[in-house]
Amino acid sequence: MLTTDFPTGSPCWVDLGSPNIRATASFYGSVFGWAFQEVPEAGGYGFFQLNGKTVGALGNLDEGARSAWTTYFRCADVDATVNAAEKAGATVRVPPMDVMRAGRFAALTDPQGAEFSVWQAGDTKGLDVVSEDDALVWSELHTSDQDGAFEFYRRLFSWRVENFEPSPGMSYRVVSTAEGDQQETSFGGIAPTMSPEQPSAWTPYFAAADVDAVIAKATAAGGSVLMPASDVENVGRLAWLADPNGAPFALIKGEPRES
């Protein structure tokens, strides 16, 4: 599971590009109870907060881009990671740059077309809260090439993988960081795209005490349901939604773990 220790290779940050920051902040406030705190010197960028703790961020949408959540992965050296990513077939969208004293980041697109970012911590290690209700709990890659995608990220972060079959005939790979107990350090999964038209992309899962109640809040606030709530054995209850600008995100209420 995700923790705020953020070992190398783990998701440490998520942010959202939006064409309308005020309306988008209002939507997520209605859905998760998040408050939005703008950073005056950051050109409209700001933090989603829950009880005063950062659970994500929101900024202006880049020209020509579609509204989407971006997952950031922790690395020890952004420049070295970008160099390795380029050699492995990635495209650099934003070259390494310092974010004031917070840290250093770069934005990339993997060989299958999924966008992601990497983060080298300065004063900011990552999100303040993860793996709690209304906060990031899981990161999932839907890709056109599961084998190729895993090999790409393994070269960057030394991820480990465990094959999992949530339903007959469905291929799913649970990924974990290089160090620690493999099950305890798992943080996400790699799955095939649901249709040939679906682009390869990372999608954040937010924990929900009541998935159906959150869906009701989201649709009332102008969101849409991409995949209705369903129960998955040995996983929990989950659903996929899109905000009013079309940015996908997912919800999950996990099954209790055996002690």
CSV table of C-alpha atoms in Angstrom, one decimal, residues 73 85-86 88-93 107-117 141-145 148-150 152-153 156 159 190 199-202:
chain,number,residue,atom,x,y,z
A,73,PHE,CA,6.9,8.9,-9.3
A,85,ALA,CA,13.8,7.0,-20.0
A,86,GLU,CA,14.8,8.5,-23.3
A,88,ALA,CA,14.2,3.2,-23.3
A,89,GLY,CA,12.0,5.0,-25.8
A,90,ALA,CA,10.2,7.7,-23.8
A,91,THR,CA,9.5,11.2,-25.0
A,92,VAL,CA,10.3,14.2,-22.8
A,93,ARG,CA,7.5,16.7,-22.6
A,107,ALA,CA,7.3,15.3,-17.5
A,108,LEU,CA,7.5,12.3,-19.8
A,109,THR,CA,5.5,10.1,-22.1
A,110,ASP,CA,6.2,6.3,-22.0
A,111,PRO,CA,6.7,4.3,-25.2
A,112,GLN,CA,3.0,3.3,-25.3
A,113,GLY,CA,1.8,6.9,-24.9
A,114,ALA,CA,1.0,7.1,-21.2
A,115,GLU,CA,2.0,10.5,-19.6
A,116,PHE,CA,3.7,10.6,-16.2
A,117,SER,CA,6.1,12.8,-14.3
A,141,LEU,CA,-1.8,2.0,-15.9
A,142,HIS,CA,-4.0,0.9,-18.7
A,143,THR,CA,-1.7,0.2,-21.6
A,144,SER,CA,-1.6,-1.3,-25.1
A,145,ASP,CA,1.5,-3.4,-24.2
A,148,GLY,CA,6.6,-3.6,-22.8
A,149,ALA,CA,5.2,-1.1,-20.2
A,150,PHE,CA,6.4,-3.1,-17.2
A,152,PHE,CA,10.1,0.2,-19.4
A,153,TYR,CA,9.3,1.2,-15.8
A,156,LEU,CA,13.7,3.2,-14.5
A,159,TRP,CA,9.8,-2.3,-9.9
A,190,ILE,CA,-0.8,-2.6,-15.0
A,199,PRO,CA,-5.3,5.6,-24.9
A,200,SER,CA,-2.6,4.3,-22.6
A,201,ALA,CA,-2.8,6.3,-19.4
A,202,TRP,CA,-2.2,6.3,-15.7
